[in-house]
mmCIF file of C-alpha atoms in Angstrom:
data_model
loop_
_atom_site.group_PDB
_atom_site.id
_atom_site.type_symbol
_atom_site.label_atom_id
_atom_site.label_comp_id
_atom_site.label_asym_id
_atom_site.label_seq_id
_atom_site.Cartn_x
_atom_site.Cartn_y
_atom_site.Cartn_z
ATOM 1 C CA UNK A 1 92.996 -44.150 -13.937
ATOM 2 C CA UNK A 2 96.295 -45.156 -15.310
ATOM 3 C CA UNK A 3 99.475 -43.820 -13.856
ATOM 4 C CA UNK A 4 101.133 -40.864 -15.466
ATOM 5 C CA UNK A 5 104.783 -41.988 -17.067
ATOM 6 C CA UNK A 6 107.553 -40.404 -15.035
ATOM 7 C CA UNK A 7 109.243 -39.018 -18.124
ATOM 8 C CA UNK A 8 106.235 -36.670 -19.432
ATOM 9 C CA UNK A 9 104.489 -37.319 -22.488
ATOM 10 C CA UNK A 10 107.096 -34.957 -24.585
ATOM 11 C CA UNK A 11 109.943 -37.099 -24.275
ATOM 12 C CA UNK A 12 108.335 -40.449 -25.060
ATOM 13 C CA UNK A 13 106.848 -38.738 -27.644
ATOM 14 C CA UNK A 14 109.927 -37.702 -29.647
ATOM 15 C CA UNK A 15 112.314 -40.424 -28.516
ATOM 16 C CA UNK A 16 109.783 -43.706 -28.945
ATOM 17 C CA UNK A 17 110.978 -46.553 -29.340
ATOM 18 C CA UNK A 18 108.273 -48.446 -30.125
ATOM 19 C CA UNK A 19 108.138 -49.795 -34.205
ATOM 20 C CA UNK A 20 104.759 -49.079 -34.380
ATOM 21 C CA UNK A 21 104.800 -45.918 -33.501
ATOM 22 C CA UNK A 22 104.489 -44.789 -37.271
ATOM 23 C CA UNK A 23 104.687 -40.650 -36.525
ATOM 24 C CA UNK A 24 108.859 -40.965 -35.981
ATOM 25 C CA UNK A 25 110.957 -42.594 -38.534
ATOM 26 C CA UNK A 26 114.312 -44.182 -37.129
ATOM 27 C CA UNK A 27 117.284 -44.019 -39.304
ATOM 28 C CA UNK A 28 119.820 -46.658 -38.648
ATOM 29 C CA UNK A 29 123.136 -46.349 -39.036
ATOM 30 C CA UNK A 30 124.063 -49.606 -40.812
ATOM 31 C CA UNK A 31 126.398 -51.850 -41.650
ATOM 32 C CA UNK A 32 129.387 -51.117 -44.716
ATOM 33 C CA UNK A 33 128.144 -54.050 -46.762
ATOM 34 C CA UNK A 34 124.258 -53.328 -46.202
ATOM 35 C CA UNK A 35 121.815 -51.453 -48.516
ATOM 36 C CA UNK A 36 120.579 -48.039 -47.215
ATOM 37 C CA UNK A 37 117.166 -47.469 -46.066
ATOM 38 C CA UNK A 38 115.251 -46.404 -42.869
ATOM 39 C CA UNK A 39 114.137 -49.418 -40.525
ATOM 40 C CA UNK A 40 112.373 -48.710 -37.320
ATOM 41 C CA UNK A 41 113.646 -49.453 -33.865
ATOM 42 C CA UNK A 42 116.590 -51.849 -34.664
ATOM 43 C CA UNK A 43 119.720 -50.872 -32.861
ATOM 44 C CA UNK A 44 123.534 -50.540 -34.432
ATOM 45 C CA UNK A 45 127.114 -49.998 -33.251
ATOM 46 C CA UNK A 46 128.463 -47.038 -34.425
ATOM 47 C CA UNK A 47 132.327 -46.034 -34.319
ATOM 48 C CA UNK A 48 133.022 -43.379 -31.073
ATOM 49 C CA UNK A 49 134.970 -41.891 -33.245
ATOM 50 C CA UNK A 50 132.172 -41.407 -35.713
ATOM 51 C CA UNK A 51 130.633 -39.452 -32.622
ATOM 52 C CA UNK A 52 130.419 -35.612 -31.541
ATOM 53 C CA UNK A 53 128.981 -34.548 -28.687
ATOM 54 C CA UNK A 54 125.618 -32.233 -28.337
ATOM 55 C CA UNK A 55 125.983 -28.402 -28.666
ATOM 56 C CA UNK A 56 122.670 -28.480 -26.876
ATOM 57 C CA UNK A 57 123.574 -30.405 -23.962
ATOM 58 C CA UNK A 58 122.770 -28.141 -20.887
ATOM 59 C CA UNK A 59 124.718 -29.897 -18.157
ATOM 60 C CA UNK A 60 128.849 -28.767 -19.001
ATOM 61 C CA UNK A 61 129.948 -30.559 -16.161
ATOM 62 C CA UNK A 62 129.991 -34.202 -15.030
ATOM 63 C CA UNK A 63 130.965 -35.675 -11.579
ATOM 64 C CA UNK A 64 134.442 -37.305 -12.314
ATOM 65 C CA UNK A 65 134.030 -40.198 -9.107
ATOM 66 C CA UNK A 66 130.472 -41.268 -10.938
ATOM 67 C CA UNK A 67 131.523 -41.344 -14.611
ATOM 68 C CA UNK A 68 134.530 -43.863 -13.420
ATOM 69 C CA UNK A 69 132.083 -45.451 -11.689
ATOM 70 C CA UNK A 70 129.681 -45.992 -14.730
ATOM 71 C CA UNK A 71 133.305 -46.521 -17.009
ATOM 72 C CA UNK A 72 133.749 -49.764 -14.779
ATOM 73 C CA UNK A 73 130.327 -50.899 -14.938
ATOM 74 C CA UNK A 74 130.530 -51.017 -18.881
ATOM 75 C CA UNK A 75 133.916 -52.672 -18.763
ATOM 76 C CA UNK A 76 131.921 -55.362 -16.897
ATOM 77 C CA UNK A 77 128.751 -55.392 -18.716
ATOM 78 C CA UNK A 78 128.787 -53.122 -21.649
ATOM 79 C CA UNK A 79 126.364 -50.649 -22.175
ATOM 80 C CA UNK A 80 123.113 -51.407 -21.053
ATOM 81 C CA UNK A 81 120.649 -49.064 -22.894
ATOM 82 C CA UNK A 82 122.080 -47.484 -26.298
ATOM 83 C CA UNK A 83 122.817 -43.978 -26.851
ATOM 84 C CA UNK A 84 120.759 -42.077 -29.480
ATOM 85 C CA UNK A 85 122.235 -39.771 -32.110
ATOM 86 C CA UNK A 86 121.225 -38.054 -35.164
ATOM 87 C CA UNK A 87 123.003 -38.521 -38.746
ATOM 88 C CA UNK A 88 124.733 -35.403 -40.343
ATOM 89 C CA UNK A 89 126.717 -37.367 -43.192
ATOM 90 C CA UNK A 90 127.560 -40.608 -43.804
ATOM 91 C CA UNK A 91 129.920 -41.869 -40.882
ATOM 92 C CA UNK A 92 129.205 -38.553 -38.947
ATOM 93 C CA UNK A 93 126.672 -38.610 -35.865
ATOM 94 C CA UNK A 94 125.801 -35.921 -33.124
ATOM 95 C CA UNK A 95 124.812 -37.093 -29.630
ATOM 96 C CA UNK A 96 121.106 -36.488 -28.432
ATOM 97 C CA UNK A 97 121.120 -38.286 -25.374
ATOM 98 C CA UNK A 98 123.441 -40.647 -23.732
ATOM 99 C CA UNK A 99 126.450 -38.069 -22.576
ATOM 100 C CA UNK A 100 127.583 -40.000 -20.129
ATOM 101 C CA UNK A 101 127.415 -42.974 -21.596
ATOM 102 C CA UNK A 102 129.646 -42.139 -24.240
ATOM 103 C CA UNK A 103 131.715 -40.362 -22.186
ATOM 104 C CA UNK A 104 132.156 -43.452 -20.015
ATOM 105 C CA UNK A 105 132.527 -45.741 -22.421
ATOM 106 C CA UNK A 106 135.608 -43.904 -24.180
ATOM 107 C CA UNK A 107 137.270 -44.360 -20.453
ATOM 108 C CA UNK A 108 136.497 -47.912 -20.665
ATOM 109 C CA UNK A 109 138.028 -48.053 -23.936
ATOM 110 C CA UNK A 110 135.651 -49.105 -26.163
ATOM 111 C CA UNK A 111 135.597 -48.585 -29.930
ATOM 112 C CA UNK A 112 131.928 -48.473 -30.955
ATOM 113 C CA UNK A 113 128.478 -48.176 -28.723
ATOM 114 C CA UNK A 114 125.169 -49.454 -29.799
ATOM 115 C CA UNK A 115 122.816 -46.639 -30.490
ATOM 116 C CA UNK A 116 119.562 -45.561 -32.382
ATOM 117 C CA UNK A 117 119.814 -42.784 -35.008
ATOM 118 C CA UNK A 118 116.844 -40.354 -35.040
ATOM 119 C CA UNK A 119 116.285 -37.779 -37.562
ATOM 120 C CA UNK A 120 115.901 -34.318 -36.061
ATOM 121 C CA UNK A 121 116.559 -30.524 -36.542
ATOM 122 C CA UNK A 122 118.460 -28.339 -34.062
ATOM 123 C CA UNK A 123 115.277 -27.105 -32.407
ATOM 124 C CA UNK A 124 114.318 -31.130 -31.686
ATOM 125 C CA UNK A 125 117.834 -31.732 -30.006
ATOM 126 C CA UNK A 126 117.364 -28.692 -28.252
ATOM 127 C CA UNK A 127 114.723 -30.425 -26.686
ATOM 128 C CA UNK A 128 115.362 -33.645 -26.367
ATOM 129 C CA UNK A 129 118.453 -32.998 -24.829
ATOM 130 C CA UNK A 130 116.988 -30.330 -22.028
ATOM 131 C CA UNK A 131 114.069 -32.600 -21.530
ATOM 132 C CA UNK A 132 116.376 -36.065 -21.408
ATOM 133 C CA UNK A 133 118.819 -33.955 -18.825
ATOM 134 C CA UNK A 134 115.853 -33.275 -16.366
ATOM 135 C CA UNK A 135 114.615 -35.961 -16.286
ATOM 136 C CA UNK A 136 117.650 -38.145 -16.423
ATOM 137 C CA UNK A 137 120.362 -36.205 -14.516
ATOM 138 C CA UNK A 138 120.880 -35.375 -10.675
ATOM 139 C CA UNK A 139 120.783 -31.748 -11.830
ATOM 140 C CA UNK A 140 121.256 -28.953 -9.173
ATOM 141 C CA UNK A 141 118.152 -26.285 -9.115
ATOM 142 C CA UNK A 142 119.761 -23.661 -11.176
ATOM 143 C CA UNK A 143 120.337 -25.630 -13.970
ATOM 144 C CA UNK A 144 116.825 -27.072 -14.006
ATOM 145 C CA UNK A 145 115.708 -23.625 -13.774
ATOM 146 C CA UNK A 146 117.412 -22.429 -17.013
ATOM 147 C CA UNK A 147 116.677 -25.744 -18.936
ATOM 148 C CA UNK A 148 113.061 -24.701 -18.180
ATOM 149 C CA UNK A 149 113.743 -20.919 -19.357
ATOM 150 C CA UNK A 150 115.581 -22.511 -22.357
ATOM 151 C CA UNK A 151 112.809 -25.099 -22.791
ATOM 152 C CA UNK A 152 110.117 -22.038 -22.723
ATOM 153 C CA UNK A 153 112.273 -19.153 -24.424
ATOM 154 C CA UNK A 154 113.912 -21.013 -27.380
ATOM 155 C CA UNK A 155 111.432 -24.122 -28.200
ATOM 156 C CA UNK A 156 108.731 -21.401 -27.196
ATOM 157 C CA UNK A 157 106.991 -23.481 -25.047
ATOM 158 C CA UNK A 158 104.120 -22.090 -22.256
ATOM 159 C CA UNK A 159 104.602 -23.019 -18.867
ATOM 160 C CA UNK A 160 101.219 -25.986 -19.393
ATOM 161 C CA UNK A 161 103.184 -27.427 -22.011
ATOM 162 C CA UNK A 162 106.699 -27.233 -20.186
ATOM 163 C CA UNK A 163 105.075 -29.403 -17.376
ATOM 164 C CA UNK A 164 103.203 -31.498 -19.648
ATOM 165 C CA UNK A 165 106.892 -32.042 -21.272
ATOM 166 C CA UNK A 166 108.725 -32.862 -17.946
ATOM 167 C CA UNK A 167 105.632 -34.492 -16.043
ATOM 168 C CA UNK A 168 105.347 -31.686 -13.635
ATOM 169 C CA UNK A 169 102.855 -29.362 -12.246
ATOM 170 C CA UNK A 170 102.359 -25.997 -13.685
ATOM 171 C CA UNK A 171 103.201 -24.442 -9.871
ATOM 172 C CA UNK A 172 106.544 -27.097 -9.262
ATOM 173 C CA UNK A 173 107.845 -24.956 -13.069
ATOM 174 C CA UNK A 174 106.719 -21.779 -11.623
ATOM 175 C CA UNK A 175 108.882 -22.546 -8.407
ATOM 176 C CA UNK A 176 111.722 -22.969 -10.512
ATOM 177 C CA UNK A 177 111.571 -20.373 -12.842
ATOM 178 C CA UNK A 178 111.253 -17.844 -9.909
ATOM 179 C CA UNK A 179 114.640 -19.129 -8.815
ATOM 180 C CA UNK A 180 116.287 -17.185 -12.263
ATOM 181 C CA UNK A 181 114.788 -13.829 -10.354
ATOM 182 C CA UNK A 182 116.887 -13.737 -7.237
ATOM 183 C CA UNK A 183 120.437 -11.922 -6.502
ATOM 184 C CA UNK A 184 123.468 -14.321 -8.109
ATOM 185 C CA UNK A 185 125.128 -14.846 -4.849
ATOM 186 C CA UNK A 186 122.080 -17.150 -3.819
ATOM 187 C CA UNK A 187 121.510 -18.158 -7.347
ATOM 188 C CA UNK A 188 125.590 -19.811 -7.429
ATOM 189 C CA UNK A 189 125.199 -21.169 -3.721
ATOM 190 C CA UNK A 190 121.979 -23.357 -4.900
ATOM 191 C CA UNK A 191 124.289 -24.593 -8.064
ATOM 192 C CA UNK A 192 126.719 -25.438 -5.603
ATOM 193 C CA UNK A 193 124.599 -27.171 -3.383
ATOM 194 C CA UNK A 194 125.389 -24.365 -0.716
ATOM 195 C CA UNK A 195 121.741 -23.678 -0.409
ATOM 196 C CA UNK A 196 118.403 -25.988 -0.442
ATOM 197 C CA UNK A 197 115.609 -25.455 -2.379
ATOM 198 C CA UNK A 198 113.176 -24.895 0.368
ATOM 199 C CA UNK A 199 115.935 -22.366 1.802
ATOM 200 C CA UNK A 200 115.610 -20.445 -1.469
ATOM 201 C CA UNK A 201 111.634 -20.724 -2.190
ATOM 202 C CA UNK A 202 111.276 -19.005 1.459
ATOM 203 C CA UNK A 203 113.865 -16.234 0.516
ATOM 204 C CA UNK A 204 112.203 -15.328 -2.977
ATOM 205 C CA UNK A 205 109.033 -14.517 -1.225
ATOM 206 C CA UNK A 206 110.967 -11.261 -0.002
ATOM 207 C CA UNK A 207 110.513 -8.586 -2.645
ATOM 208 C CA UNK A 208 113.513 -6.882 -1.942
ATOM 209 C CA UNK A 209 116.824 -7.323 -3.007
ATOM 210 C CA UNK A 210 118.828 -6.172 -0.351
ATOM 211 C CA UNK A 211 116.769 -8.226 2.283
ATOM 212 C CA UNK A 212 117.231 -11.494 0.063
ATOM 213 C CA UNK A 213 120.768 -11.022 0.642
ATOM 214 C CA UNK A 214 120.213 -10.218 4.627
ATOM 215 C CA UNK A 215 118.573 -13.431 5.072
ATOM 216 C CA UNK A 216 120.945 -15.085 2.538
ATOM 217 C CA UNK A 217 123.980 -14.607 4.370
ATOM 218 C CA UNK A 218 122.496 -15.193 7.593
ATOM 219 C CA UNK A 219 121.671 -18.400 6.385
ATOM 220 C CA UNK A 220 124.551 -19.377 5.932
ATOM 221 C CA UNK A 221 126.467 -17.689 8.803
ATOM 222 C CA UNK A 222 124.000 -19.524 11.086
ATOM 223 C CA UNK A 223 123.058 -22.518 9.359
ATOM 224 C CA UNK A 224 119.612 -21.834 9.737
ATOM 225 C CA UNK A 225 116.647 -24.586 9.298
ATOM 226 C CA UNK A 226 114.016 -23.683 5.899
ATOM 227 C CA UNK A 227 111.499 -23.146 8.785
ATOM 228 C CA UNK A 228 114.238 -20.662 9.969
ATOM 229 C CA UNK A 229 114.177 -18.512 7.415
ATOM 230 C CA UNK A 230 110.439 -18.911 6.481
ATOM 231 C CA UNK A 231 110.020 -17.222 9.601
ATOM 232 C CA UNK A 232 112.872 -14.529 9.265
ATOM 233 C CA UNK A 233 111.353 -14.151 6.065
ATOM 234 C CA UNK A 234 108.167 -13.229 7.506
ATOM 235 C CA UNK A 235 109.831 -10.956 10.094
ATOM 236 C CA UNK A 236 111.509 -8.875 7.299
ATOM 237 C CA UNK A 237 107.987 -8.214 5.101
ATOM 238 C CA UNK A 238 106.421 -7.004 8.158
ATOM 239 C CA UNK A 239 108.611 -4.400 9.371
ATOM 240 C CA UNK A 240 111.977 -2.205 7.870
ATOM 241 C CA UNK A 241 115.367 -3.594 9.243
ATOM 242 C CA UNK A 242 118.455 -2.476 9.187
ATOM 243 C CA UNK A 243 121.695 -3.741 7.956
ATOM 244 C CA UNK A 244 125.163 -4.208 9.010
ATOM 245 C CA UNK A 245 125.859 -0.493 7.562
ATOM 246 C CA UNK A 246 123.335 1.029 9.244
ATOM 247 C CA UNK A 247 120.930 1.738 6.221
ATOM 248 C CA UNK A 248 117.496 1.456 6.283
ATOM 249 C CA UNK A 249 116.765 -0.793 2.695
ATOM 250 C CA UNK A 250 116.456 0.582 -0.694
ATOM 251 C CA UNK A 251 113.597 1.940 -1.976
ATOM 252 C CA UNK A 252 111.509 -0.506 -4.008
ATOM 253 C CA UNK A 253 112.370 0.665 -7.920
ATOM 254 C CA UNK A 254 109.363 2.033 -9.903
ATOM 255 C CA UNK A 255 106.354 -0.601 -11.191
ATOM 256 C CA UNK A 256 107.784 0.529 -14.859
ATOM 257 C CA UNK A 257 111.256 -0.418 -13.992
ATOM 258 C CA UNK A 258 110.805 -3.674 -11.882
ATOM 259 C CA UNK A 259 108.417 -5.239 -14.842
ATOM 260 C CA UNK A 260 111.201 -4.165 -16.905
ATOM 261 C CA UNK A 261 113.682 -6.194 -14.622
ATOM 262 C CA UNK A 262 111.254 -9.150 -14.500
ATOM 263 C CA UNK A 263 111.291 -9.149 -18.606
ATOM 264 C CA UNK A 264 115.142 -8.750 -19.214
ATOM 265 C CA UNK A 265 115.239 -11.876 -16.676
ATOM 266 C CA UNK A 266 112.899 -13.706 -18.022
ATOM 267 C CA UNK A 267 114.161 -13.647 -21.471
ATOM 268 C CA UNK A 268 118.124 -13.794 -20.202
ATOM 269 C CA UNK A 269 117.330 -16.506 -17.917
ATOM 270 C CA UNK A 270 119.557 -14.635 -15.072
ATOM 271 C CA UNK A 271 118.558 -11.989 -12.274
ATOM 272 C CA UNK A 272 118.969 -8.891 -14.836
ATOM 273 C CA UNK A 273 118.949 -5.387 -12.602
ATOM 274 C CA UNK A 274 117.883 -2.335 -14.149
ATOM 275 C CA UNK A 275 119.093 1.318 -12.576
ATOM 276 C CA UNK A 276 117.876 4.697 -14.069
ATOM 277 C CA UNK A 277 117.300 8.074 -13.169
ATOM 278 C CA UNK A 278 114.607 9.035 -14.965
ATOM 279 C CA UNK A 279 117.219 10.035 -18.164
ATOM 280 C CA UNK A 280 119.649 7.725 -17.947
ATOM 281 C CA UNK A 281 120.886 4.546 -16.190
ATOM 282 C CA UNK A 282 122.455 0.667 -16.669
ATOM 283 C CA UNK A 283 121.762 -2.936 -17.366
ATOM 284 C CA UNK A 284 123.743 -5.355 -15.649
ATOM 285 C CA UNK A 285 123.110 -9.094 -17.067
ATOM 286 C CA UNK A 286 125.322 -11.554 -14.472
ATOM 287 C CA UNK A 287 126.633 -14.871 -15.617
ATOM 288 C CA UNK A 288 127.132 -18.040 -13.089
ATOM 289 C CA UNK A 289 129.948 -19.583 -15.672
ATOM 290 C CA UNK A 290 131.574 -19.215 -18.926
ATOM 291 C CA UNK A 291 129.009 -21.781 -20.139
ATOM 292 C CA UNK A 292 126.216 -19.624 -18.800
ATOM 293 C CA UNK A 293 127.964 -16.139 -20.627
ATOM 294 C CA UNK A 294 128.183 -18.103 -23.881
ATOM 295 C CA UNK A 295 124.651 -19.221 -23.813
ATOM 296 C CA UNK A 296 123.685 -15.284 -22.631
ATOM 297 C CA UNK A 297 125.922 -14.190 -25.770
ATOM 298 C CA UNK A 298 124.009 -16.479 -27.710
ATOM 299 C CA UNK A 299 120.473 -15.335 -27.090
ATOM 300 C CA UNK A 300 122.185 -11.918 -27.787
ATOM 301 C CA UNK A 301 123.275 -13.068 -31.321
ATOM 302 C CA UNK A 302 126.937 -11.550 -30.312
#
């Protein structure tokens, strides 16, 4: 059987390289003094200042020690694989992939990059540029878990085809959309790297809130081992506990209201809670950054 490439058959598919690979055309950006025309898989230098970056891109923020780091490695060798972009007008490109690269290589003061120019529409670099970040990038859990949401909400992907994208299980995608479902406190100590992964897949099990947040703090407080809190985990589904106030937890909300909740998250990509009694009541929709407000504000067309 031959082995499955790392990157998922989605990405390969819509960023091939490969000439004979006849189903994408590659339009090259080329020289002043050449004829126009598309030619497949050739590679040209385009201005930076010819360059914008991606709305799409999901990643916002970029370690400042490792982009120097890459800025002096192209000052020693250049830029080892191009950048790709897509043409808008003549002498105008958008970034699909290559962020740091071009990033980078403005600190290292070049003047052009070599990249390939693919045609595509916004939902395409929506995709490509979710599906080149996870893949790619050292991303923290959170933000993989909303370029999945992204990847299944606005490219309106199923979960199969998500993993068949990224070159991951159907249950590894599951694990991370759960994430999206628990209390913001835990969601903004895994983006900060404040939590593990295994800490937070043991705390999720818990249905309720309140007792997320029990074991969530006294993960921290203690510095408790995954195995830790699988167990305490265990311990608080078995039997009622009670707090530092002295309250017994909160009832579980109805069946009507919870699938409600697990909706409005779902399609907001963000722990949404849902109060009501029975007449009335409130949404809350929490955002981790201004990033992540703008991109809720945007799937609310506000």
């Amino acid at each position: 059987m031959s082995k499955r490439n790392a990157l998922g058959r989605g990405l390969s598919a819509l960023l091939s390289d490969t000439p004979s690979d006849d189903r994408l055309e590659v339009d090259v950006a080329q020289p002043a003094n050449a004829g126009h025309g598309h030619v497949n898989g050739n590679v040209n230098e385009i201005s930076l200042t010819e360059i914008e970056t991606n709305p799409f891109q999901p990643r916002q923020h970029f370690d400042e020690d490792a982009l120097n780091e890459l800025a002096e490695s192209i000052r020693v060798h250049g830029i080892i694989q191009p950048i790709t972009v897509r043409r808008l007008a003549p002498h105008q490109y958008q970034l699909i992939s290559g962020e740091r690269r071009f990033q980078a290589s403005k600190r290292a003061g070049l003047s052009a990059v070599p990249a390939y120019v693919r045609s595509a529409d916004d939902q395409q670099m929506l995709e490509m540029a979710l599906i080149e970040n996870i893949q790619r990038e050292n991303l923290n859990p959170i933000e993989i878990s909303l370029s999945y949401q992204r990847l299944i909400s606005e490219c309106n992907l199923k979960q199969e085809e998500l993993g068949e994208r990224v070159g991951k299980n159907r249950s590894t995608v599951t694990n991370y959309l759960r994430l999206l479902k628990l209390p913001p406190d835990i969601q903004i100590a895994l983006r900060d790297n404040k939590l593990s992964m295994g800490h937070a897949r043991a705390i999720i099990n818990v249905d309720n809130t309140d007792s997320q947040l029990y074991i969530f703090k006294k993960t921290l407080s203690e510095d408790l081992s995954v195995r830790k809190v699988e167990e305490l985990a265990r311990e608080v589904m078995t039997k009622p506990r009670h707090h530092e106030s002295g309250k017994t937890e909160s009832t579980p909300v109805s069946k009507e209201i919870n699938h409600l909740q697990s909706r409005l998250s779902s399609h907001f990509g963000t722990k949404v809670s849902v109060k009501s009694d029975g007449k009335k009541g409130d949404i809350r929709i929490p955002f981790l950054s201004v990033e992540d407000l703008n991109r809720i504000l945007d799937i609310l067309k506000v």
